[in-house]
Amino acid sequence: MCEPLEIEDFGVQPMEDASPPKWHLAHTTWFFETFVLKPFVAGYRPVNDQFEHLFNSYYNGVGEPFPRPRRGFLSRPTVAEILAYRQRVDADVQRLLDSLADDGGPAVQQSNGAVRDGSREDVLSRVVLGVHHGQQHQELLLTDLKYNFGHNPLFPCYGQAAPPEQAPDPLVYIENGGGARQVGACAAGSAFCFDNELPRHEVLVHPFRLANRLVTNGEYLAFMNDNGYQQPHLWLSEGWAHQQQQGWAAPLYWRRRDGEWFEYRLDGLHPLRLDLPVVHVSAFEAFAYAGWAGARLPTEFEWEAAAQGSEPDGNFVEAGYYHPGACRSEGGRTGQLDQLYGDVWQWTASSYAPYPGYRPLPGTLGEYNGKFMSSQLVLRGASCATPRSHARESYRNFFYPPDRWQFSGIRLAQDV
Amino acid sequence: MCEPLEIEDFGVQPMEDASPPKWHLAHTTWFFETFVLKPFVAGYRPVNDQFEHLFNSYYNGVGEPFPRPRRGFLSRPTVAEILAYRQRVDADVQRLLDSLADDGGPAVQQSNGAVRDGSREDVLSRVVLGVHHGQQHQELLLTDLKYNFGHNPLFPCYGQAAPPEQAPDPLVYIENGGGARQVGACAAGSAFCFDNELPRHEVLVHPFRLANRLVTNGEYLAFMNDNGYQQPHLWLSEGWAHQQQQGWAAPLYWRRRDGEWFEYRLDGLHPLRLDLPVVHVSAFEAFAYAGWAGARLPTEFEWEAAAQGSEPDGNFVEAGYYHPGACRSEGGRTGQLDQLYGDVWQWTASSYAPYPGYRPLPGTLGEYNGKFMSSQLVLRGASCATPRSHARESYRNFFYPPDRWQFSGIRLAQDV
Amino acid sequence: MCEPLEIEDFGVQPMEDASPPKWHLAHTTWFFETFVLKPFVAGYRPVNDQFEHLFNSYYNGVGEPFPRPRRGFLSRPTVAEILAYRQRVDADVQRLLDSLADDGGPAVQQSNGAVRDGSREDVLSRVVLGVHHGQQHQELLLTDLKYNFGHNPLFPCYGQAAPPEQAPDPLVYIENGGGARQVGACAAGSAFCFDNELPRHEVLVHPFRLANRLVTNGEYLAFMNDNGYQQPHLWLSEGWAHQQQQGWAAPLYWRRRDGEWFEYRLDGLHPLRLDLPVVHVSAFEAFAYAGWAGARLPTEFEWEAAAQGSEPDGNFVEAGYYHPGACRSEGGRTGQLDQLYGDVWQWTASSYAPYPGYRPLPGTLGEYNGKFMSSQLVLRGASCATPRSHARESYRNFFYPPDRWQFSGIRLAQDV
Amino acid sequence: MCEPLEIEDFGVQPMEDASPPKWHLAHTTWFFETFVLKPFVAGYRPVNDQFEHLFNSYYNGVGEPFPRPRRGFLSRPTVAEILAYRQRVDADVQRLLDSLADDGGPAVQQSNGAVRDGSREDVLSRVVLGVHHGQQHQELLLTDLKYNFGHNPLFPCYGQAAPPEQAPDPLVYIENGGGARQVGACAAGSAFCFDNELPRHEVLVHPFRLANRLVTNGEYLAFMNDNGYQQPHLWLSEGWAHQQQQGWAAPLYWRRRDGEWFEYRLDGLHPLRLDLPVVHVSAFEAFAYAGWAGARLPTEFEWEAAAQGSEPDGNFVEAGYYHPGACRSEGGRTGQLDQLYGDVWQWTASSYAPYPGYRPLPGTLGEYNGKFMSSQLVLRGASCATPRSHARESYRNFFYPPDRWQFSGIRLAQDV
């Protein structure tokens, strides 16, 4: 993923919520060093004592993190130094994993110096967590980079491929009877999940209808041309105040040139393609559009209920487009849901809250998810920047309603 | 309620979220003028054309409101002028109501000048809405005034009565089996409710346990003395950032004098009474306290399920204390829930969201509730500043997680 | 001056730099209490211990002042209580002055409790300072009140009289040879002056030309109609950034109604009178206008050199217009300077700096002037809100370049 | 100067007032392209049309500059691309200069396309201006880089050399009789000067005394240890508010480690050397220190009068220390002024104002200096980051009173 980048690109933090690419590289390495090597390798000596401070994101249990808004000011360590850090830690983790194969478990040393019992399972579960954590930052690296490139008047390209052109499928609503449904991830022992997907539990879903595909640029443009951004009654009060104050009049990467709309994609600035899904909209815009369209956003459980049973399939990061593609199936005619995974994360109306009986991971890793459960909304599915192996029906992504720099889009729902 | 006030007190807006007392008096009058007199009285001429602009709170459908943060700068109209405005409108509404008794319905004129059919029921339902709207502002008038007085170094008194002293009942948790429960307000035709309490619908409530009474000052002080405000792991990430930035170290009206804690109440600044419920805490503080106490906040449906069947009884505004009182019953021994209503609004873990199938009121009154359904949390119960007739089991109050100036407190819950 | 006010008007602080009228009343009283009664009356007991904190403006040497931006939140003490405070202190000062007549001097007690020798001269000089201090706040009371009224959509009136209509005198420049000139106030013993007017000293003034009168609204409107607010090259860099950020497009109290310009004056909102001097402009606007007009602002010493020998005469607060009037003399023909005093304070190009050898007053009163000598500009003359006895040729008023709420206007100068 | 930098260092803008090193490289090139090549080379085609927008600093006459606070977000163009830009423009300028030698003058084309007469002198004067402009940015590049490195917890080194240790000369005041003095730069035809040094004119300087050397770290530490940062009466009102709000307690690059003071210099973080001049203090701190020391800051004309006749000699950028050195002469005994040039820029009490009869350069270059003449103070001398050829007795540097990131220090003065 770093191959198309110049060294200069690795250091830029174009806004407070984003991070420089090299910080992502260092932080995901720090995660293995802090949560795998330090506790499980006896006598482990950190690569650089300052890195604990510099590359800690938000784990207050591991000392005070370097202030997030200033990550872009760290010209040192250099990219080369960070890649060396990465290699050293990767090798140490590999060595630890190799040692696990040999006997029952490693000598274990806690970060506070005390030695405790550890097991093969403890180590493996943390390594797996570290890999999934890395996948999350891989996606963030792309969205943060896009924010940087998309605000540079030179509009640099990251990749060259554009999603194939395709006439958009007609939008139809597919009914779902709802009822008492099991949601959330499966019991321990099966495939990986984050703590926020647990416990699996029963919910009551009222009958609903879900759109067969994502909202397109063409449809969103109709909303704009109908003065969608100028009518307060379409907006949540917070959303109206925010878009007025920010001067929003279009999705994040739309640019007006001589009366025509263009969209910045990771393959450059191009005339707006009406067949592609609208992307980089906030939840505020998603709510306003849905209301204008006589619909609403689905809840996260409606989405999950509808998705149950489908294989995660779609336009993931492996496709190499780094942009959502037009609807590919014939769902409009066959009554099947399309674009559930890949393309864009789909805003839901559900606030990000703990499941009944939720328990965070023990210790410092408990800061991974639980402490963010306020004021955010759940997004479901996965995007064109997500690795295929990262997508699943119980996955809960979450961002604040005004956030637009993720590959976030809109799927509509309706009451029956 | 205005009797203890000096004219000077009517004009102060001590922070952006609050309003001057006289603005509340004018705005509740404006509500009747705008939604009752203008549409239903043929040829109605407003008292003052500027009042539409000055006393509109947030109804974009009725022109642009005067900017909220500047309400405290309106020394004119004077209190006397606003009271005269109130009398004029009250009289006109009375005349309209009297005319309803005489025949089938009023001559109806819409605000745009067109005359439409109106019915006795249309008028009455708006008058009833206006009365409930007035009750809401009556409570806000008290909390806004308290914010003003509580930040004046002279700590003026509003009332004289203090809640009686009483040894706090022991805190016990009372189990509730949950299950499929009907929540929300009853069908049209029965007693009044706001649109956000509709439609009544079924939810699945998992078994839970609810504390018999509110958290007391004494219990909250133990949390503080255990460095509750200094331990990030107890807090939501947003909450930690907020309290650090604001320098919070105690509830809103606690003051430290020579090493002792005092609390400002509407009867003045007094030594902190450990038997009284803690009040004027944000949801962030409520979450942190609950986690520290090995508990959590209830969801709004847990609260409602537990409250179903009890009559709204308690320490309301009519009691004249304007402050929550100590637990009065023997719930600790008898297994009954106490302090469900009155005393303090109880933060829940539920975000303020529309019920399945929610429809806002038609027209401009649709801005009453629906557009605020983002980033807020539901509070249940009622407070010592709420009129008794305003409390009911389906009532959904809502504020932002950092808000502290309402009479908001904590009831704990636990998983079974 | 308080006669036209309603009680509601006394409490409003419409922006951070302004103060509520009742605060001015209390602060000028506090000044006598703190600097006259406490040090010179043995055993003096303050009216209210909290007033020291509440009504201290910025004298760090007398404890920590109540935060300036929150003065408008003090609904208590009431106006009646402050007037009583005023009466008590006035009476005590009168008693002290009477006692001075009787013998050589008062028993003197310092604020720290120690008794020291005091003389009749010490007391009298402080009382005189207090009177001049009161005159300054009398002018501020009017400008702060105007800011309040001028931003209320009801545009309340303070007075009724408008300046007489008069065709503006032609603007001509009158040459002054400059040279080595004595500036500043006379030696001790003569009439009162502030410490910032001392010491009298010699400066070298290069030959210059000064406009015979103030710039009028008509002339300023021509600048606006020539896109004066849209051309960055006319503005100081700071000024351009400030007006862009503030959205300035006209002087502070000009209002556009249906394509016509109106001006709010203390006698209400009226169509803009082109004959009157432009007023309520910032120094940034004064600089931009001067450059556009092929002129510049005078230095404070050019102004003083030109004014030397003229009696302070003009449209002062005693005239009862509370607004600058049209040029009254025939200076255009006779070569005499007009409108030097009264009407408006005239921005100069001189930064507010200490005179060579400047010494602040001893003790806490040293905070009166000296600590403000950074980033401000000197204004000369006096305004329609200044008492006649407050004006003199050496008087140095000072405000920040963006300030507009004083009666500040423009007199042009040119190089020879 | 760029040799010690990594590519990562070139892109960092650590605060709004600073710029990334590569932006300095590009902007100084843009200056030659805009003010030399475009007007004087017929048919000149810019290297890249976007560079006009990206690398314009503040010349509104040449289109809208890219927003200053976002310069650090431009990862593209890369350093290599900017160096190529530099080479191309340097070569074009060289070619233009070579052509001048051949005949009377170039074909001249204005940026608006019109051809005008140009002369050899026009071209040369702009090239000379461009060179001096480049010297200014060379110094800024070092101070901006230092701000970046000095706030990175790794404290990277730029150079290795430290100023030699030397016992500080005793501080004595040297008297100067003042009088009518000519100040400012010499008439056209002689050596280069900026427009703000003109016209040369007469000022009246009152007798004064000037310290023989700069204030040292040791002396400044005594001020700190005497609670200099905690005593409001020592500070200008603006300065006190600023340092309280910023939490200043020491010069910009002083760091406290285990109870000891360290200073970050461009050769790394080292224990504070008491013999070196204090540097990176704001004017607010300089004023406070001076008052504490029973002295004051000199005016710019006192400094210039005292400096007249001395050759600019001292610790300039060519010395390779990039840090002020200890006083080297025997001025304390001989009555000579030392450290007038090099080491640190010396804050004066003079606001940055136009000289009598000042005229900015014609056209867009008139934006070079004049529009910044508000709210700034003049600094005199030159620093350890200034090229020797850039220093002269009439040179007027200027910054805002709170600025600390330049090599700014303190020389004291007193009244006689």
CSV table of C-alpha atoms in Angstrom, one decimal, chain C residues 60 201-204 206 232 235-238 240 284 351 356-359 370-375 400-401 415, chain D residues 60 201-204 206 232 235-238 240 284 351 356-359 370-375 400-401 415:
chain,number,residue,atom,x,y,z
C,60,ASN,CA,-4.4,43.4,40.5
C,201,HIS,CA,9.0,67.2,26.6
C,202,GLU,CA,10.3,68.3,23.3
C,203,VAL,CA,9.6,66.5,20.0
C,204,LEU,CA,10.6,67.2,16.4
C,206,HIS,CA,8.1,67.6,10.5
C,232,PRO,CA,-7.0,44.7,0.1
C,235,TRP,CA,-5.9,48.1,4.1
C,236,LEU,CA,-3.3,47.2,6.7
C,237,SER,CA,-2.8,43.5,6.6
C,238,GLU,CA,-4.3,43.1,10.1
C,240,TRP,CA,-8.0,43.4,6.0
C,284,PHE,CA,-8.3,50.0,10.4
C,351,SER,CA,0.9,54.0,19.0
C,356,PRO,CA,10.4,59.8,27.6
C,357,GLY,CA,11.0,59.7,31.3
C,358,TYR,CA,7.4,58.5,32.0
C,359,ARG,CA,6.7,57.4,35.6
C,370,GLY,CA,1.0,52.4,32.1
C,371,LYS,CA,0.2,48.7,31.7
C,372,PHE,CA,-2.0,49.4,28.7
C,373,MET,CA,0.9,50.8,26.6
C,374,SER,CA,1.0,48.1,23.9
C,375,SER,CA,-0.9,47.5,20.7
C,400,TYR,CA,-7.2,49.0,20.0
C,401,PRO,CA,-7.1,49.4,16.2
C,415,ASP,CA,2.9,65.5,4.1
D,60,ASN,CA,-3.0,40.1,-2.8
D,201,HIS,CA,15.1,61.9,8.6
D,202,GLU,CA,15.9,63.8,11.7
D,203,VAL,CA,14.7,62.7,15.2
D,204,LEU,CA,15.1,64.2,18.6
D,206,HIS,CA,16.7,62.5,24.6
D,232,PRO,CA,1.2,41.0,37.4
D,235,TRP,CA,3.8,43.0,33.1
D,236,LEU,CA,1.9,44.9,30.5
D,237,SER,CA,-1.8,44.1,30.8
D,238,GLU,CA,-1.8,42.3,27.4
D,240,TRP,CA,0.0,39.2,31.6
D,284,PHE,CA,6.1,41.0,26.8
D,351,SER,CA,6.1,50.3,17.4
D,356,PRO,CA,7.7,60.7,8.0
D,357,GLY,CA,7.2,60.8,4.3
D,358,TYR,CA,7.4,57.0,3.9
D,359,ARG,CA,6.3,55.8,0.4
D,370,GLY,CA,3.9,48.9,4.6
D,371,LYS,CA,0.8,46.9,5.2
D,372,PHE,CA,2.4,45.3,8.3
D,373,MET,CA,2.8,48.6,10.1
D,374,SER,CA,0.3,47.9,13.0
D,375,SER,CA,0.6,46.2,16.4
D,400,TYR,CA,4.3,41.0,17.2
D,401,PRO,CA,4.9,41.4,21.0
D,415,ASP,CA,16.9,57.3,31.4
